[in-house]
Short mmCIF file of C-alpha atoms in Angstrom, two decimals:
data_model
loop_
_atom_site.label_atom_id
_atom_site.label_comp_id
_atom_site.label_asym_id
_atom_site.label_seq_id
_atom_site.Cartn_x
_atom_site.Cartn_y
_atom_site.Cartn_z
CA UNK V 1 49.76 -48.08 74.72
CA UNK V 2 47.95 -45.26 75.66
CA UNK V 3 49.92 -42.60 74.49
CA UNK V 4 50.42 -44.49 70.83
CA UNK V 5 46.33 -44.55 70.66
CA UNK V 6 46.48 -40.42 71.28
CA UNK V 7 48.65 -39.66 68.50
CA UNK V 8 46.59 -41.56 66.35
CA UNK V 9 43.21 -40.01 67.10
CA UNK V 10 45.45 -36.97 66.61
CA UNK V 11 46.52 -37.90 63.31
CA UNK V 12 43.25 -38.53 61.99
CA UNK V 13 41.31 -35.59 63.48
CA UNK V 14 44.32 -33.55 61.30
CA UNK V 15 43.40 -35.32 58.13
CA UNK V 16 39.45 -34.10 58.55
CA UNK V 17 40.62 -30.92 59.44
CA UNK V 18 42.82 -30.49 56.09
CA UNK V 19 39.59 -32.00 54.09
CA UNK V 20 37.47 -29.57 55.22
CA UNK V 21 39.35 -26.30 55.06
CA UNK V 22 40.06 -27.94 51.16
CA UNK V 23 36.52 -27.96 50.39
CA UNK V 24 35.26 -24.91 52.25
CA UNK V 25 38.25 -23.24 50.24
CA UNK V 26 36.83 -24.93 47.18
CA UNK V 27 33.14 -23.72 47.56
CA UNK V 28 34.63 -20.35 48.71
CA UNK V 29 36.12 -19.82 45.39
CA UNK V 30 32.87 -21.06 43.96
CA UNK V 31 30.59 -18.62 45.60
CA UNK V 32 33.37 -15.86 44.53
CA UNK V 33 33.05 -17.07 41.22
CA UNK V 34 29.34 -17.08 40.44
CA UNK V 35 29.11 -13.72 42.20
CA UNK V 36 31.74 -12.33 39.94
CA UNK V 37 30.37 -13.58 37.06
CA UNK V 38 26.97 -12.33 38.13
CA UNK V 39 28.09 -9.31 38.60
CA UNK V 40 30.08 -8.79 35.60
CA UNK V 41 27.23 -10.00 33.67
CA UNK V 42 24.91 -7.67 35.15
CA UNK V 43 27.61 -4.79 34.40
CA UNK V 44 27.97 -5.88 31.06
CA UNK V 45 25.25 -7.36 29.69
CA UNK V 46 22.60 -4.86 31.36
CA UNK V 47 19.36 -2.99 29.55
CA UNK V 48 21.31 -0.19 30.68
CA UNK V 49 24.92 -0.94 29.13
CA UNK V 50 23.65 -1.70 26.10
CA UNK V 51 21.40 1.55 25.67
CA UNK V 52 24.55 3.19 26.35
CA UNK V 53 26.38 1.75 23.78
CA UNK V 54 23.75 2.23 21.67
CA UNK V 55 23.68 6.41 22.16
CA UNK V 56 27.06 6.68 22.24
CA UNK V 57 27.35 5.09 19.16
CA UNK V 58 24.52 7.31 18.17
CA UNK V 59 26.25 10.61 19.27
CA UNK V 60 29.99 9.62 17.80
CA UNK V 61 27.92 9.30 14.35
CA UNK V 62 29.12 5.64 13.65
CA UNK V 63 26.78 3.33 11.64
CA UNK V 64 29.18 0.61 11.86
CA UNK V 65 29.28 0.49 15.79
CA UNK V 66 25.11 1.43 15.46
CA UNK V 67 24.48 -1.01 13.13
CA UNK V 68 26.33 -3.92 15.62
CA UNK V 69 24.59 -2.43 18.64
CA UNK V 70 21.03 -2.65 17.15
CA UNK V 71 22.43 -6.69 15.99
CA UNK V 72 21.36 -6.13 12.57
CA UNK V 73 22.37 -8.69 9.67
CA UNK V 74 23.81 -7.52 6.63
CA UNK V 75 21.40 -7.97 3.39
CA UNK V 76 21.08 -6.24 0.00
CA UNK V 77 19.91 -3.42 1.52
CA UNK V 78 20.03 -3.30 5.29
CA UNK V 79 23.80 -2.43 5.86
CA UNK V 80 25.73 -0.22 7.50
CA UNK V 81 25.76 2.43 4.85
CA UNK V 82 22.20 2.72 4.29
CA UNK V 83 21.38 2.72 8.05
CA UNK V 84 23.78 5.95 7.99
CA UNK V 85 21.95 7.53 5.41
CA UNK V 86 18.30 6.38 7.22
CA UNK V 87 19.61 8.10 10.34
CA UNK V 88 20.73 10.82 8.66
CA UNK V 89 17.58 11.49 6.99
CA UNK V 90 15.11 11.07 10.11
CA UNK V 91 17.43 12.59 12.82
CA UNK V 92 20.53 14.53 11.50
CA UNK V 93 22.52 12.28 13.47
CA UNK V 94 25.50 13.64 12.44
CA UNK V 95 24.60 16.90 14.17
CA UNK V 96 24.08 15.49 17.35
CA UNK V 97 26.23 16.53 20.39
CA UNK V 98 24.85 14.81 23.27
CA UNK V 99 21.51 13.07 24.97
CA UNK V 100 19.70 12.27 28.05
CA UNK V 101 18.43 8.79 28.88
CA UNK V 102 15.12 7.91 31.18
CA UNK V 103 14.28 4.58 31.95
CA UNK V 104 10.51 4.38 31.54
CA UNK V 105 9.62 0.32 32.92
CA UNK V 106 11.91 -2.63 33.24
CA UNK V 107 10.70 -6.56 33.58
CA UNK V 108 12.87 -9.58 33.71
CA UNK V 109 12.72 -9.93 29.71
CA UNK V 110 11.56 -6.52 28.89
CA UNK V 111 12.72 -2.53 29.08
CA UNK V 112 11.92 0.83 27.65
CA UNK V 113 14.12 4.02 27.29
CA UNK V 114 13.21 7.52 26.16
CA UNK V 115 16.37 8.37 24.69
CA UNK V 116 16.25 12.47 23.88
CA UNK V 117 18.96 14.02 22.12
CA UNK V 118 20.43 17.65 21.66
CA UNK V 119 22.21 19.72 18.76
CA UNK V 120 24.52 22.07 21.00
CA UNK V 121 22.32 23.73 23.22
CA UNK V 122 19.07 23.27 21.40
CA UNK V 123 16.64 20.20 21.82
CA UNK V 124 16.59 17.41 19.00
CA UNK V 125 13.06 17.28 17.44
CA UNK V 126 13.76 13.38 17.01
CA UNK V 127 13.52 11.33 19.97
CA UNK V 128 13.57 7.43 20.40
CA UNK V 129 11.61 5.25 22.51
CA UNK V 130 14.21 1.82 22.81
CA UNK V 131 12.72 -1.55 23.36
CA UNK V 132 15.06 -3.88 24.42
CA UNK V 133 14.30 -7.59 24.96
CA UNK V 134 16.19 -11.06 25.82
CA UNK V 135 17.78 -12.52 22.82
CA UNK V 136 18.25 -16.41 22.21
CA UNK V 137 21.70 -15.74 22.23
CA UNK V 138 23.70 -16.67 25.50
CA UNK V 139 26.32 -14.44 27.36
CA UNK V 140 29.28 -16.26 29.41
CA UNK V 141 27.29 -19.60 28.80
CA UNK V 142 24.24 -18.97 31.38
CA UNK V 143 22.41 -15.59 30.77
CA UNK V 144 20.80 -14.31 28.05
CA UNK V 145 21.60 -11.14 25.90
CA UNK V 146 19.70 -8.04 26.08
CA UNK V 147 19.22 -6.80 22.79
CA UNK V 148 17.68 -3.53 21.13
CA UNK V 149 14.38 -4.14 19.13
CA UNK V 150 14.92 -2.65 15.36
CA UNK V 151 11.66 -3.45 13.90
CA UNK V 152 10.66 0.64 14.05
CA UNK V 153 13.30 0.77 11.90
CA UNK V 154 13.22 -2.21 9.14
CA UNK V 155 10.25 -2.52 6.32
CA UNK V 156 10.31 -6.38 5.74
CA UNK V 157 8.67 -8.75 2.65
CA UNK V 158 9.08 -5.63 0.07
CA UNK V 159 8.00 -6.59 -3.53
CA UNK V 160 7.86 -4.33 -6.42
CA UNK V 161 5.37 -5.64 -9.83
CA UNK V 162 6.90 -4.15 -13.08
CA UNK V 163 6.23 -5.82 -16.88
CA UNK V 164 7.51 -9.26 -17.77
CA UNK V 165 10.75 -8.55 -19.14
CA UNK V 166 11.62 -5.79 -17.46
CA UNK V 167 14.93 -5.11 -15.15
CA UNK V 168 14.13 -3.18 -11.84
CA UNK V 169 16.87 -1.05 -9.22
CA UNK V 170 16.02 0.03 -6.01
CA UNK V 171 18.20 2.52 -4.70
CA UNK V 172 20.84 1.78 -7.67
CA UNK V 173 21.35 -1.74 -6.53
CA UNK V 174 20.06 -3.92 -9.60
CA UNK V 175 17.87 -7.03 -8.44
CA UNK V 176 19.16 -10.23 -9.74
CA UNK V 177 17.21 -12.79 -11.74
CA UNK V 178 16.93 -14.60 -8.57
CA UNK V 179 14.68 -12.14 -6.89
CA UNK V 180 12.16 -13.00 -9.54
CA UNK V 181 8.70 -13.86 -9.01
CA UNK V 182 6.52 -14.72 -11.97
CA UNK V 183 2.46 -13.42 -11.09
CA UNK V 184 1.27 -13.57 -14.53
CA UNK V 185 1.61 -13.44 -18.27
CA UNK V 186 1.96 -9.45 -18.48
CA UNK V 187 3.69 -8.80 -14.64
CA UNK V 188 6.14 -9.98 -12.48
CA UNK V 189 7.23 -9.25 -9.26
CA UNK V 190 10.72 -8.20 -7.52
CA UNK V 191 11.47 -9.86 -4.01
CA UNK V 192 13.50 -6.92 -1.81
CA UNK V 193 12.96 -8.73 1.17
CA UNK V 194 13.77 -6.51 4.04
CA UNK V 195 14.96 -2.82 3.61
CA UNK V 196 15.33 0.21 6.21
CA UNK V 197 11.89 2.35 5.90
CA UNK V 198 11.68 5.59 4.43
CA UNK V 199 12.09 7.01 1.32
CA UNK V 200 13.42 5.17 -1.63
CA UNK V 201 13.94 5.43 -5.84
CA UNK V 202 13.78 2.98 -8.09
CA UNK V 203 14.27 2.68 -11.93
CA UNK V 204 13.14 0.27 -14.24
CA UNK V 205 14.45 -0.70 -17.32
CA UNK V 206 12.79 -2.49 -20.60
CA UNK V 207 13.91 -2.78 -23.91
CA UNK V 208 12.92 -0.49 -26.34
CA UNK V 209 11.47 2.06 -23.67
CA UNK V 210 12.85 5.07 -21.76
CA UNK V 211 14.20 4.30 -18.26
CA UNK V 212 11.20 4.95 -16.08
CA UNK V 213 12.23 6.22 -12.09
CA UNK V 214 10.51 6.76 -9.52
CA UNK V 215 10.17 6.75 -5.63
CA UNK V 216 8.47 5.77 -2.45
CA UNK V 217 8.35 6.14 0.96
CA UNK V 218 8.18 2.50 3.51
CA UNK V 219 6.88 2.09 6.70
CA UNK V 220 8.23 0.31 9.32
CA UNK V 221 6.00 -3.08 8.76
CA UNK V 222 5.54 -6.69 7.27
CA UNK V 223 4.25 -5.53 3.67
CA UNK V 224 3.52 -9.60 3.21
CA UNK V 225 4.96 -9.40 -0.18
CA UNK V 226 2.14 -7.43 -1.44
CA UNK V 227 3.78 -5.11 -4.23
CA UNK V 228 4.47 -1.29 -3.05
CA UNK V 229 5.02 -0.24 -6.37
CA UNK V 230 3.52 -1.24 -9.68
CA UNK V 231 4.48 -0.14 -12.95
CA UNK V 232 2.28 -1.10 -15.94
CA UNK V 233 3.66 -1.17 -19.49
CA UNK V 234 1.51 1.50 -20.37
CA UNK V 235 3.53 4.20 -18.42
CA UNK V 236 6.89 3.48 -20.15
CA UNK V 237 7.75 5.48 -22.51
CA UNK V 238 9.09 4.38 -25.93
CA UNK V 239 12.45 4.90 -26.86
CA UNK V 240 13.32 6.51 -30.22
CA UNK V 241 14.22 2.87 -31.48
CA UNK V 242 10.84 1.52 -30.95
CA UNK V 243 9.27 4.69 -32.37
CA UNK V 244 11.05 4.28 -36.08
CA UNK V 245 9.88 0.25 -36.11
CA UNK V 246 6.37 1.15 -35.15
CA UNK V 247 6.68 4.23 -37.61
CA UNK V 248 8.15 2.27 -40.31
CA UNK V 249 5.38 -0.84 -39.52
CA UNK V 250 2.40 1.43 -40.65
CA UNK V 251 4.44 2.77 -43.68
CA UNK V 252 4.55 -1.16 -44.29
CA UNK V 253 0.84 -2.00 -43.42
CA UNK V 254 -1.24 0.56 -44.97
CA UNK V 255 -0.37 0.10 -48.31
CA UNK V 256 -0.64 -3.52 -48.12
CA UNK V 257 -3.66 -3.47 -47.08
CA UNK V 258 -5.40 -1.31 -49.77
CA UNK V 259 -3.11 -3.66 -52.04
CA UNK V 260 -4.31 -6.72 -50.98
CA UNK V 261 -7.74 -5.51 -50.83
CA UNK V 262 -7.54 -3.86 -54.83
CA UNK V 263 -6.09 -7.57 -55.51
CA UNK V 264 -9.31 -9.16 -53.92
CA UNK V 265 -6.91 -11.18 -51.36
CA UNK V 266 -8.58 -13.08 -48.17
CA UNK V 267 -7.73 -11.82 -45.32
CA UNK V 268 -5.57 -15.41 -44.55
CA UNK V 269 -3.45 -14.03 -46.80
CA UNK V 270 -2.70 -10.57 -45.34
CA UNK V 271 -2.15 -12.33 -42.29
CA UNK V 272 0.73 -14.19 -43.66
CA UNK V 273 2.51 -10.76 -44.37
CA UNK V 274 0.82 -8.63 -41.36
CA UNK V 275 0.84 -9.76 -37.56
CA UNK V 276 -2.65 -9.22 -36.31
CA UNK V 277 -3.10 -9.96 -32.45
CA UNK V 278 -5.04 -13.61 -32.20
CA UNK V 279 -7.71 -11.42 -30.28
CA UNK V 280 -8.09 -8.96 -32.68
CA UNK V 281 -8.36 -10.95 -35.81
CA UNK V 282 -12.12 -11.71 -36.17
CA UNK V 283 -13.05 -8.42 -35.53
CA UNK V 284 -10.37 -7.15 -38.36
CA UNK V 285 -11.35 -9.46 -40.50
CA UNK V 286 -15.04 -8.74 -40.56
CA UNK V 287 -14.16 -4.66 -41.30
CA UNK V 288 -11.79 -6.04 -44.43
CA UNK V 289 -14.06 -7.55 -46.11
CA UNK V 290 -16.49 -5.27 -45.72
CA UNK V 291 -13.84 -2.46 -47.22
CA UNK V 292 -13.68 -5.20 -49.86
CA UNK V 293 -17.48 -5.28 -50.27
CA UNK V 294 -18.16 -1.25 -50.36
CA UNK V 295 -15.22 -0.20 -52.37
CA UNK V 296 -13.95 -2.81 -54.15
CA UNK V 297 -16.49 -5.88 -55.16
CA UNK V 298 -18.40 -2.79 -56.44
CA UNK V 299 -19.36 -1.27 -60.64
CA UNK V 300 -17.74 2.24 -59.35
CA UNK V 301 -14.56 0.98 -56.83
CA UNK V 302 -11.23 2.06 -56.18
CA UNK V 303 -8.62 1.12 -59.06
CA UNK V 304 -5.35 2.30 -57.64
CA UNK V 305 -4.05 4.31 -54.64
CA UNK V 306 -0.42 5.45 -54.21
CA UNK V 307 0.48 6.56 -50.85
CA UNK V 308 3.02 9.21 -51.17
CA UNK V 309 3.91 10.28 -47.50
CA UNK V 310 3.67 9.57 -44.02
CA UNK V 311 3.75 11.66 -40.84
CA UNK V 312 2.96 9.38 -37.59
CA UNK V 313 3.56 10.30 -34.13
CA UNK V 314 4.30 7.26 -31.28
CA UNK V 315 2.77 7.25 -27.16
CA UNK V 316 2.38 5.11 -24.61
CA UNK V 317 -1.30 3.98 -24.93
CA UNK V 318 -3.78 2.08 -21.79
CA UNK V 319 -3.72 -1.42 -22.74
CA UNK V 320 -6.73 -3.36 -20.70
CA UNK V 321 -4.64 -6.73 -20.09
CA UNK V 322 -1.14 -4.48 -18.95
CA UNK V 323 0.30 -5.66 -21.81
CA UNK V 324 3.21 -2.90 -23.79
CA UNK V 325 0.70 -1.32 -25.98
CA UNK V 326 1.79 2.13 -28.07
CA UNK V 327 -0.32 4.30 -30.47
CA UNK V 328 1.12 5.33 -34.00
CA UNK V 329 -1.22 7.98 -35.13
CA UNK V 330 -0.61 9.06 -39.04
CA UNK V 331 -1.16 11.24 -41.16
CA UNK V 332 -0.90 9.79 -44.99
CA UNK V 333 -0.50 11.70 -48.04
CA UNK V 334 -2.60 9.42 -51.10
CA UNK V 335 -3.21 10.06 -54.92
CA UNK V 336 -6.41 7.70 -55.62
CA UNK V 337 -7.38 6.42 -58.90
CA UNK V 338 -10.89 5.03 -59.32
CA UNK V 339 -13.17 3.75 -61.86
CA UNK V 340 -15.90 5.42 -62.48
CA UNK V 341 -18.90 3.83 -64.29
CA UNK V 342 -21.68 6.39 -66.44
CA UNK V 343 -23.86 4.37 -68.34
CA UNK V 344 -21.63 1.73 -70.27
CA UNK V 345 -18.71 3.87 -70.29
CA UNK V 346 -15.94 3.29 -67.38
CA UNK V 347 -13.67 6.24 -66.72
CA UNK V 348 -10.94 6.55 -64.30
CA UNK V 349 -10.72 9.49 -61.84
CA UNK V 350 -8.29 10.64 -60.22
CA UNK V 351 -8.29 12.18 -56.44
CA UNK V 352 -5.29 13.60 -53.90
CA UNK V 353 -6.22 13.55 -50.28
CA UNK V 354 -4.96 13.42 -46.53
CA UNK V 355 -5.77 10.01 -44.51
CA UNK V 356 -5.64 10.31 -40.68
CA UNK V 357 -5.50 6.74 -38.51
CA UNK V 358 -4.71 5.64 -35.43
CA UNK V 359 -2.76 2.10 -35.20
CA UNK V 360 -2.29 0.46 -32.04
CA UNK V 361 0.25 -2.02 -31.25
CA UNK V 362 0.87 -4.64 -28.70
CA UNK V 363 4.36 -6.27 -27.93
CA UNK V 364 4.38 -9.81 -27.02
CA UNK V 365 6.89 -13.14 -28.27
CA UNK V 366 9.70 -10.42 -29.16
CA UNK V 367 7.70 -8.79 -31.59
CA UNK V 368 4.52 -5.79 -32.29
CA UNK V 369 1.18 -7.20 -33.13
CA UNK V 370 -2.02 -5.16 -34.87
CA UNK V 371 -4.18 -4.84 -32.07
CA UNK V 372 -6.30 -2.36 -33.77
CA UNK V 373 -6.31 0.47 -36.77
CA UNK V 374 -8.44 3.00 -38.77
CA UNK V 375 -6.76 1.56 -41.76
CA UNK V 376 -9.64 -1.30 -41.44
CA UNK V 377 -12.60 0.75 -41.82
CA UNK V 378 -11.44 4.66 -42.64
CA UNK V 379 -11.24 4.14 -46.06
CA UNK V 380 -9.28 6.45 -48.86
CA UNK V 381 -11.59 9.39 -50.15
CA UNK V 382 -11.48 8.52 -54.05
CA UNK V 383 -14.05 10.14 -56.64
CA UNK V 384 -17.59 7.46 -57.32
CA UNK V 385 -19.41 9.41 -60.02
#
């Protein structure tokens, strides 16, 4: 009986014994576990391993490998190419053979490198200062990336104001319709969202005007959507289209005023025939009549007048509200006949002369309007006695 009870205690103090090396085993391949994985992490997701990548990305002249170092997201204008061409034009990166890295401060969440680099033998004159920081973005499930800052290198909320109408490129990428932000009746503005700072061209593009480029130079900052570049109507150019309408307008006008004047029309009815700007029009109206009044409604008055020539130059003119305003300035070749009254007797004379005016012309509801003109006021020279 005795000897039975032995071989059980035996038994069982065997079973606890196989439990317990089973769980120490167990935790020992635990402990092995989160200390390789610590340690891994720390070798692979360092400050340190990711600066490395970073230069040797840098030195190898890769944008691609730069550009997924520095965890950039592709947009319109912050890609891989035009980080290449940034880098290129700040650092000659291309050019660069090899660096030296000092690690300035380190915290739990922050770090700073100086990062200097070297062309052959000879020092770089560009140097970088690298933030890096913890992402939100997890590594093996429990730590946190370590990630290099690029806001030194990124110019965000960009917005460029050019006329309503108008088509705008920035760095010959044309901005869709969707970028498109309505400010006013006369401008609008271009969303470019976020771009790589530096130097950049643009063109714009409106119909009946010359192209009209340009450039400018970012800065690494939030520009809060406030425009970098605006470009009024006034500083397009008109196209050689535009010039012949305007040209061929006054050809048009001119005489029809003097003819509706010598026909003692209202000034309604010019209207019906000439497009006078809705600001304009009292003011216009009040110099007709008088025209009317002084050389018409008068004993000795202009009879006739046959225009027999026109020279007229076209320019971009200021236009207080930004709308497209253009100057025709002409030159006009007359013959005027008048009737001249001595005593009871009327006679008609007969005059040739040069009239010089200035029209000018604002575009609006896809077509020009009279804003203002010598031709309402600078009256034909024509013989009164």
């Amino acid at each position: 009986m005795r000897t039975r009870n032995k071989k059980q205690m035996k038994k069982k103090n065997g079973d606890v014994s196989t439990g317990v090396k089973i769980l120490f085993t167990l935790a020992v391949l635990a402990a092995l576990f989160v200390s390789g994985t610590y340690i891994y992490a720390r070798i692979n997701n360092s400050a340190t391993s990711v600066v490395d990548e970073y230069v040797r990305s840098f030195t190898a002249g890769s944008p691609s490998r730069i550009f997924r170092t520095l965890n950039l997201k592709n947009t319109r204008f912050v890609t891989a190419d035009n980080l290449d061409k940034l880098l290129k034009d700040i650092a000659d990166y291309d050019k660069i053979t090899s660096y030296s890295l000092v690690r300035l401060d380190e915290s739990d969440d922050v770090c700073h490198y100086q990062v200097t680099y070297m062309i052959g033998r000879t020092e770089s004159d560009f140097k970088q200062v690298l933030t890096l920081k913890k992402t939100d973005e997890n590594y093996l499930f429990f730590f946190k990336k370590w990630g290099i800052d690029s806001a030194d290198l990124i110019a965000s909320k960009v917005a460029i104001s050019v006329p309503v109408g108008a088509e705008l490129s920035v760095d010959g990428v044309k901005l869709s319709s969707e970028s498109l932000r309505k400010k006013s009746d006369r401008m609008q503005d271009y969303e470019i969202g976020d771009i790589f700072m530096g130097e950049h061209e643009y063109e714009v593009k409106l119909d009946g005007f010359n192209p009209y480029q340009g450039k400018f130079t970012l800065e690494a900052k939030d520009y809060l959507d406030d425009p970098v570049v605006t470009v009024k109507a006034n500083q397009l150019v008109p196209d050689e289209g535009s010039t012949e309408v305007l040209k061929n307008l006054v050809e048009r006008i001119v005489p029809k005023i003097y003819e509706d004047l010598l026909q003692r029309r209202s000034f309604d009815f010019l209207t019906q025939e000439v497009a006078i700007e809705a600001g304009s029009r009292d003011g216009l109206e009040k110099r007709y009549d008088k025209m009317r009044r002084d050389h018409v409604d008068t004993r000795t008055h202009l009879t006739f007048v046959d225009f027999t020539g026109f020279k007229s130059k076209v320019a971009s003119t200021i236009s207080m509200d930004d709308c497209y305003a253009l100057k025709v300035d002409s030159k006009i070749s007359y013959t005027a006949h008048s009737t001249v009254v001595s005593g009871d007797t009327p006679e008609i004379k007969v005059k040739k002369g040069k009239l010089k005016i200035s029209t000018i012309f604002h575009y609006s509801d896809g077509q020009w309007w009279v804003y203002d003109s010598d031709a309402f006021g600078r009256f034909v020279d024509y013989i009164k006695e």
